[in-house]
Coordinates of C-alpha atoms and ligand atoms in Angstrom, one line a residue:
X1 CA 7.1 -26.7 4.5
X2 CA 9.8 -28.6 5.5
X3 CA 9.6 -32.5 7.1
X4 CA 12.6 -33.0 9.2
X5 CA 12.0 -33.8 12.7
X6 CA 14.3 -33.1 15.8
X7 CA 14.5 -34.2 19.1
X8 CA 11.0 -34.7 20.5
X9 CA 10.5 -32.2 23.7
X10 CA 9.4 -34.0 27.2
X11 CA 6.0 -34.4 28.0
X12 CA 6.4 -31.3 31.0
X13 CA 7.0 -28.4 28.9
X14 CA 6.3 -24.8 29.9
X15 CA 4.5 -22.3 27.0
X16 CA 5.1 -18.5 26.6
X17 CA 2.3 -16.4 24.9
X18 CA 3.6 -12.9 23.2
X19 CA 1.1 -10.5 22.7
X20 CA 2.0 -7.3 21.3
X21 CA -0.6 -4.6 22.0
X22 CA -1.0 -0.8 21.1
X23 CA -4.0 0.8 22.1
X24 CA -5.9 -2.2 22.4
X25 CA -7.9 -1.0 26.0
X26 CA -11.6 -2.6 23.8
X27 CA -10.0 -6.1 23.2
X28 CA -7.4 -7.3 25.7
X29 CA -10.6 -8.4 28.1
X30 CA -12.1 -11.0 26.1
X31 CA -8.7 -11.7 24.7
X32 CA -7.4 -13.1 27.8
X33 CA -10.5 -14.3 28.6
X34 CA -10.5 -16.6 25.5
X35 CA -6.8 -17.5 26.0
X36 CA -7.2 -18.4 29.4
X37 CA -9.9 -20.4 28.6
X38 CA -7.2 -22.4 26.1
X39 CA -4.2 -22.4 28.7
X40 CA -6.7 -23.9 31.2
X41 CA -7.7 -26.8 29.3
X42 CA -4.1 -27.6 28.3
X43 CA -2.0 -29.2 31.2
X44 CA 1.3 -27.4 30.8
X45 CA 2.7 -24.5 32.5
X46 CA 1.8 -21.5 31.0
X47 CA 2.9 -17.7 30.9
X48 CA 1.4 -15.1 29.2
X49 CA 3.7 -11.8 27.8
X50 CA 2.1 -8.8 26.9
X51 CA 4.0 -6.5 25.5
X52 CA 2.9 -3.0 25.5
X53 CA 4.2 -1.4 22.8
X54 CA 3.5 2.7 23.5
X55 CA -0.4 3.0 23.9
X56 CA -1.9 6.4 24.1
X57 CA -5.1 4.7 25.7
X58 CA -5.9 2.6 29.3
X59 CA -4.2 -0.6 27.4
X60 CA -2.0 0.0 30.8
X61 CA -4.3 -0.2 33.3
X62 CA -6.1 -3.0 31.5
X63 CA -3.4 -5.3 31.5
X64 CA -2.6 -4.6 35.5
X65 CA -6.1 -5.3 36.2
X66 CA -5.0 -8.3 34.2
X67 CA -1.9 -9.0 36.0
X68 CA -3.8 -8.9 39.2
X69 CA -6.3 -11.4 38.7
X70 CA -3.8 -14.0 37.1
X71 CA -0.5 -14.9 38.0
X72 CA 0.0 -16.4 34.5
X73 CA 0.9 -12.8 33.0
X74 CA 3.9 -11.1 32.6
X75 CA 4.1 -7.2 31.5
X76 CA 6.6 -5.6 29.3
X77 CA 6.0 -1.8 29.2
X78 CA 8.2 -0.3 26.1
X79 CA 9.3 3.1 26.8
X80 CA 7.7 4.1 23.7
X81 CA 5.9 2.8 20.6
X82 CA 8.6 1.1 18.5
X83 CA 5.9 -0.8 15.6
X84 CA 5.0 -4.2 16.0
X85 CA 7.6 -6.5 14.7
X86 CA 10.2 -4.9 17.8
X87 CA 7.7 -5.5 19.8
X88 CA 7.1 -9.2 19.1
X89 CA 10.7 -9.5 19.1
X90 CA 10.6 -7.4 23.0
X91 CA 7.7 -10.3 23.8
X92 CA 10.2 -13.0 22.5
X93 CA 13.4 -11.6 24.9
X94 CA 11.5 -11.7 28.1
X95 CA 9.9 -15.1 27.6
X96 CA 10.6 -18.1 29.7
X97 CA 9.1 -21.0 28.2
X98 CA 10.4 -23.8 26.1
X99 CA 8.0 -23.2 23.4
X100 CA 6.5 -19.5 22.6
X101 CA 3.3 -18.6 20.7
X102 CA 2.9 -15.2 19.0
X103 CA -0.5 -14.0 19.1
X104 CA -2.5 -10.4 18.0
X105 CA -4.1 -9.2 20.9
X106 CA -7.1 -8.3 18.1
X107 CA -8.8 -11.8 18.6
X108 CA -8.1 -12.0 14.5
X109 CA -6.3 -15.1 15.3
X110 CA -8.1 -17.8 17.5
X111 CA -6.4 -18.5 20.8
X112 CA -8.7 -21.9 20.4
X113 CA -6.0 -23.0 17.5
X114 CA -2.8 -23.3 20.4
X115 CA -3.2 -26.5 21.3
X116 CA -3.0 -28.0 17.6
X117 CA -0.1 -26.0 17.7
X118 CA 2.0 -27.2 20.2
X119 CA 0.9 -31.0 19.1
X120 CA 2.7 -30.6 15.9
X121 CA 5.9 -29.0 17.9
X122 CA 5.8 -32.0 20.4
X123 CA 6.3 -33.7 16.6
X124 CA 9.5 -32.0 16.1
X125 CA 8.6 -28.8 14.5
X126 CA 10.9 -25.9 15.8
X127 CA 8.6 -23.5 13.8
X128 CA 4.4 -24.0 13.3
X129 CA 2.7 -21.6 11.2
X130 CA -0.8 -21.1 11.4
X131 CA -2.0 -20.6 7.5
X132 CA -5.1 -18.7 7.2
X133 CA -8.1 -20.7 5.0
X134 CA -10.0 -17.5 4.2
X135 CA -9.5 -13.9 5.2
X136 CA -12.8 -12.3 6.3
X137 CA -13.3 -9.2 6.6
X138 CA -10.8 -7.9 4.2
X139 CA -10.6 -6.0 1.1
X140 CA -10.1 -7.8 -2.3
X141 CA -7.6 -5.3 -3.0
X142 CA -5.7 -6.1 0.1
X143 CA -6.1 -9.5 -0.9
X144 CA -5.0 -9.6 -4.4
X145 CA -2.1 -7.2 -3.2
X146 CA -1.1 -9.6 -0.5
X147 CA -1.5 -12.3 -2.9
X148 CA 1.1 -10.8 -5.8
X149 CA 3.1 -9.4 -3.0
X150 CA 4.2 -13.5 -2.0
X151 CA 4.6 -13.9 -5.6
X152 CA 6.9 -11.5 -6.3
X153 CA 9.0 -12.7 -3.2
X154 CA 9.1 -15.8 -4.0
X155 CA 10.5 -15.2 -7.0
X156 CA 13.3 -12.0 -6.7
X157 CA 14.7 -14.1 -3.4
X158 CA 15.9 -17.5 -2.3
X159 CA 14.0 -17.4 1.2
X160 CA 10.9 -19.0 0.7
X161 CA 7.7 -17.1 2.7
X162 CA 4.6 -19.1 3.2
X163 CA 1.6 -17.4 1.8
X164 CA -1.4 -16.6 3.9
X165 CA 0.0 -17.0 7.1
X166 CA 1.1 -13.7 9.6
X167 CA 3.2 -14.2 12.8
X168 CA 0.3 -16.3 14.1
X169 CA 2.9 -19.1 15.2
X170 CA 4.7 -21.4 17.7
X171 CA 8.2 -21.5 18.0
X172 CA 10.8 -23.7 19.7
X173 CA 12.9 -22.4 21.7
X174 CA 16.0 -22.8 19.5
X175 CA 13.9 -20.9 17.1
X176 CA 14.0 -18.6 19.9
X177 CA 16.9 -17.9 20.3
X178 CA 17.8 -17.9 16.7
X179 CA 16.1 -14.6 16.0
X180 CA 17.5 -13.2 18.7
X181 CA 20.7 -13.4 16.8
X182 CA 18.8 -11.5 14.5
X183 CA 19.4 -7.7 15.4
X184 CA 18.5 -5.7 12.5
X185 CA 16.8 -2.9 12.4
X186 CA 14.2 -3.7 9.9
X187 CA 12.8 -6.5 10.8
X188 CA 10.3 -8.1 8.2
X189 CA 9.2 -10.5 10.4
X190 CA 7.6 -13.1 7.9
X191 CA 11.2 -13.3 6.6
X192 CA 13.0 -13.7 9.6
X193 CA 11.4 -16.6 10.6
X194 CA 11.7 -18.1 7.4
X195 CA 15.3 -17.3 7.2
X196 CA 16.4 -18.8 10.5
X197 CA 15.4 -22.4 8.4
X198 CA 14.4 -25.3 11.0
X199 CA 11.8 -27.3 10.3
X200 CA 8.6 -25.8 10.1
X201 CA 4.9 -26.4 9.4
X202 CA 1.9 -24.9 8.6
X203 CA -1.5 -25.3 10.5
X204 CA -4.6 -24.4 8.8
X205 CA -7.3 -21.8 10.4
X206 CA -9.9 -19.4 9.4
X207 CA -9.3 -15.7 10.4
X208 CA -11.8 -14.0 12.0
X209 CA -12.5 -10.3 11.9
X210 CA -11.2 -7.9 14.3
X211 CA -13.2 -8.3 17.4
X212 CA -13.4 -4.4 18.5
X213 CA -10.9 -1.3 17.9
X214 CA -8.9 -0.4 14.8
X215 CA -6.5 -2.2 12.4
X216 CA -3.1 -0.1 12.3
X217 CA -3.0 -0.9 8.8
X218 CA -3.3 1.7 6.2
X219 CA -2.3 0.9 2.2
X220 CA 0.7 3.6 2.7
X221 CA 1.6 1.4 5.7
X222 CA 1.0 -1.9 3.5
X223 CA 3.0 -0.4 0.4
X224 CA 5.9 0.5 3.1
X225 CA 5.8 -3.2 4.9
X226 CA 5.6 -4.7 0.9
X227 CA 8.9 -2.2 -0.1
X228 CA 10.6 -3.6 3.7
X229 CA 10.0 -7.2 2.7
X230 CA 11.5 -6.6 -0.8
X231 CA 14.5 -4.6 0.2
X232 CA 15.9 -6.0 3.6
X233 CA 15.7 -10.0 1.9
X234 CA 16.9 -9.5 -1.5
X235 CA 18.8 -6.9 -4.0
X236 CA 17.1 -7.9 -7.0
X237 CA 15.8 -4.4 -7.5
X238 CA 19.2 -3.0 -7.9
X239 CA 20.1 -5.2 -10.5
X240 CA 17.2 -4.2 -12.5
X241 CA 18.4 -0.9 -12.3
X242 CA 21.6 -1.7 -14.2
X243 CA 19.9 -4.0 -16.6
X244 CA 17.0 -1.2 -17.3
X245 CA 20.1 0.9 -17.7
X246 CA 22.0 -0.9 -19.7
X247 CA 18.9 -1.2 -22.1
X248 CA 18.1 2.3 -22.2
X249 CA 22.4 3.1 -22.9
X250 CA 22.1 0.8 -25.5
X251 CA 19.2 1.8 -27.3
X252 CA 20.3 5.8 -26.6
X253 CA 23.6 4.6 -28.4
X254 CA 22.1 3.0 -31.4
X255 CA 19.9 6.3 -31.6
X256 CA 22.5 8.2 -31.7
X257 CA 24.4 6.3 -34.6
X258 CA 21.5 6.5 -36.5
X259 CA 21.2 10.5 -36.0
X260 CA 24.9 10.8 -36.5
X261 CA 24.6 9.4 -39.9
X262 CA 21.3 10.9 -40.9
X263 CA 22.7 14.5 -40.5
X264 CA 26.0 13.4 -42.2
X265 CA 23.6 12.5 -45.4
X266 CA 20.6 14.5 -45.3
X267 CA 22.3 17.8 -43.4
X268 CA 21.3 18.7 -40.2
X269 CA 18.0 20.6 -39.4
X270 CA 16.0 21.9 -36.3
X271 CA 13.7 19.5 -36.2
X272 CA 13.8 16.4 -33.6
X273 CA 13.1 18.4 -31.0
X274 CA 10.3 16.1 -29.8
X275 CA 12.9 13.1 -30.3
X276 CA 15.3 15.0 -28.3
X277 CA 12.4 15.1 -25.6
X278 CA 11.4 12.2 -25.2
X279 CA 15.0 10.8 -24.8
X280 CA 16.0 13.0 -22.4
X281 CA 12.7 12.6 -20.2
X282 CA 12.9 8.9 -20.5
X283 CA 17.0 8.9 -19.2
X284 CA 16.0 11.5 -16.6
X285 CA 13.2 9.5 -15.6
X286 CA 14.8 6.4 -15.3
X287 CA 18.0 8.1 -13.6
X288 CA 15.9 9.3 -10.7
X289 CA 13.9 5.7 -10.5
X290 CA 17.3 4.1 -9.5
X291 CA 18.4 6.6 -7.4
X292 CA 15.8 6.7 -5.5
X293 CA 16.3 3.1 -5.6
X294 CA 19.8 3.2 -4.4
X295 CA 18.1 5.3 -1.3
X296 CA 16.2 2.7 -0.3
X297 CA 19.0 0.6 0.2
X298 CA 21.2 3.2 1.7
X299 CA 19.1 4.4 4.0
X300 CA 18.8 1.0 5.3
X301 CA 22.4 0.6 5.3
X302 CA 22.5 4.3 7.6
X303 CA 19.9 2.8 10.2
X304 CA 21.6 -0.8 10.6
X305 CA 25.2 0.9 10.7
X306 CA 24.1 3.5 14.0
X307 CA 23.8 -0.4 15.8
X308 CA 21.5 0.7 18.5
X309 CA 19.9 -1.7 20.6
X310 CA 16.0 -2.7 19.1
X311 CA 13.9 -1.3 22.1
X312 CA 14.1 0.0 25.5
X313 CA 11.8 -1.0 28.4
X314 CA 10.3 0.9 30.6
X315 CA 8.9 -1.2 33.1
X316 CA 9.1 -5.1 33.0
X317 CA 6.9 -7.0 35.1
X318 CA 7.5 -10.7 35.7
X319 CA 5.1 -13.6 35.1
X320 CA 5.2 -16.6 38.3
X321 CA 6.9 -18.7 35.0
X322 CA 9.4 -16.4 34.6
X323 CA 10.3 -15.9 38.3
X324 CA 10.9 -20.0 38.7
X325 CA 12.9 -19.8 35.7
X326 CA 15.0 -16.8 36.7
X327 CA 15.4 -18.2 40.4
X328 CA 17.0 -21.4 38.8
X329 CA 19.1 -19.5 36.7
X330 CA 17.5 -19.8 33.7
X331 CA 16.6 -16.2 31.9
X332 CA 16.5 -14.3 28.5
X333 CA 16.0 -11.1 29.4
X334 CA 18.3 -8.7 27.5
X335 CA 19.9 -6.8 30.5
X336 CA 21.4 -3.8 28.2
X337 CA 17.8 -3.7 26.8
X338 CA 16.7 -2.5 30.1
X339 CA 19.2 0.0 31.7
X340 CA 16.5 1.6 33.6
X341 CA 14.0 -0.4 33.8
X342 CA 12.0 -0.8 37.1
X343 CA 10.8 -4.8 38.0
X344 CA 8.5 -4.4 41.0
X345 CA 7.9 -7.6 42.5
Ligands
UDP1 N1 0.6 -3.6 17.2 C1 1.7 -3.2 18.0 N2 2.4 -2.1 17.7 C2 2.0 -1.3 16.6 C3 0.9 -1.7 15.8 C4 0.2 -2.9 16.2 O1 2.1 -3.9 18.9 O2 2.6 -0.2 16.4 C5 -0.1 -4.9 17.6 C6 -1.6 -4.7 17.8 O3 -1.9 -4.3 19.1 C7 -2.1 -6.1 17.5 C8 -1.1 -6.6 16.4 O4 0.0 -5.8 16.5 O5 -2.1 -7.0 18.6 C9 -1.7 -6.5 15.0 O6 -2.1 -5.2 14.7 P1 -3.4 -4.9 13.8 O7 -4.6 -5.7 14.1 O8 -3.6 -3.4 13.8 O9 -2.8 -5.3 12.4 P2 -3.6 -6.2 11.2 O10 -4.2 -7.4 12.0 O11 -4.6 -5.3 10.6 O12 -2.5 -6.6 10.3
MG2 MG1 -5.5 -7.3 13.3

């Protein structure tokens, strides 16, 4: 998007992977298999954080088998299933690295595409995108929505969100720490990282299908993430409401002259009934539109204003990576995040 450049990182840089997972026991195998296969050709130091976000199946035990076999992994067990934008923002808090990918565990985005990457970060960029070419393996409908969805966004707010792209993405570790400033509630992720600015970049890549096991996504779940974009990054909708109001007032009040003087000539009579029906439907109608409206808003107003902390953890389970980095003093970890939580060594 943008072309300003920063400082140039050294040439020894250490990269975190964030991989939110919930029930994901079919794909996490040949997921890190594939990733590992990247990290290893790359010649930085690398840690991987999988973040399990509340899975009712073996994703668990999966990633300890994981964990055993490769030093490179770090666990982050939430104490319950909290969605996945928390959970890529859990991944985010317990990584050590100077730059940090964020990756689905579903193999929908190819690990193969990290090491373009992190070449155009080592250019500057504190935030590269990967934008999707095609999207197989998806419904037109979801695609058209998607498509209107970025339109509509781009124009009712001033935050400008690249189309076609998902949290598929590197970022610096400014960036970083930038959204971790971020502690709202409703996090519409596409948004946030838009909204922190920095310069950013796309990289271009075809999506694959999902490998094995389920999408999460359902159109009620679409239509709710679309109404969360709309409403947590610009109030547009509530100034329709007054304008739509305004209208309808008006028109209602020029109605009403116009009846007013009709009777006053003609004498009144029982018809109009219909008239007097489809007014009152209409006002009705588009009363209950912006309240609900107004609900939208409030409600998110009543979740943001209890101010409790994103996520709790369960069980976090360093990466090597991490360890260094916490032994020389350098670590992210949220401490208040994880009252309880138990870090076996
Ligand atoms: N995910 C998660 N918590 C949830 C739902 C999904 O951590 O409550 C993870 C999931 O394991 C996957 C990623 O988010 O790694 C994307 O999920 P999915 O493939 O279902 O979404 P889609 O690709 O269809 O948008
Ligand atoms: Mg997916």
């Amino acid at each position: 998007m943008s072309s300003r450049k920063t400082s140039i990182p050294d040439a020894g840089y250490s990269l975190s992977v964030v991989v939110p997972a919930y029930n994901e026991q079919e794909v996490l195998g040949e997921f890190h298999r594939r990733l590992a296969q990247t990290l290893d050709q790359m010649s930085c130091e690398a840690e991987i954080v999988y973040v399990n976000d509340g899975s009712r199946d073996n994703t668990m035990a999966v990633l300890h088998a994981i964990r055993a076999a490769d030093p490179r992994v770090s666990i982050v067990d939430l104490s319950r299933n909290f969605g996945k934008e928390i959970a890529v923002s859990a991944g985010l808090e317990h990584s050590a690295g100077d730059a940090v990918i964020i990756i689905d565990a579903d193999l929908q985005d190819p690990p193969e595409l990290i090491p373009a990457l992190v070449a155009k970060w080592q250019h500057g960029y504190d935030n590269v995108y990967a934008k999707r070419k095609v999207r197989d393996g998806e419904s037109w409908f979801k695609k058209i929505t998607a498509h209107y969805f970025y339109r509509v966004m781009q124009s009712v707010s001033r935050i400008k969100i690249p189309e076609d792209t998902g949290d598929f993405r590197l970022l610096s570790r400014r960036a970083v720490l930038a959204l971790g400033q971020l502690n709202e509630q409703h996090r519409f992720m596409k948004g946030l990282f838009a909204w922190i600015g920095y310069p950013s970049i796309a990289v271009e890549y075809d999506r694959d299908p999902r490998f094995a096991g389920e999408t999460k996504w359902n159109y009620w779940k679409l239509w709710n993430f679309a109404l969360e974009g709309i409403t947590s990054f610009t109030i547009a909708p509530l100034k329709i409401a007054t304008y739509l109001g305004v209208c309808v007032a008006g028109l209602a009040f020029m109605y009403a002259i116009y009846t007013i003087y009709k009777t006053l000539m003609y004498g009144e009579s029982v018809k109009g009934y219909p008239s007097l029906m489809v007014v009152t439907l209409l006002l009705g109608g588009s009363n209950l539109i912006a309240v609900g409206l107004l609900g939208e808003y409030l409600g998110r107003i009543f979740n943001e204003s209890k101010g409790r902390p994103l996520y709790f953890v369960n069980v976090f389970e360093p990466s090597e990576l991490h360890r260094l980095h916490a032994a020389a003093g350098r670590e992210f970890v949220p401490r208040e995040r994880n009252p309880g939580a138990l870090t076996p060594s």
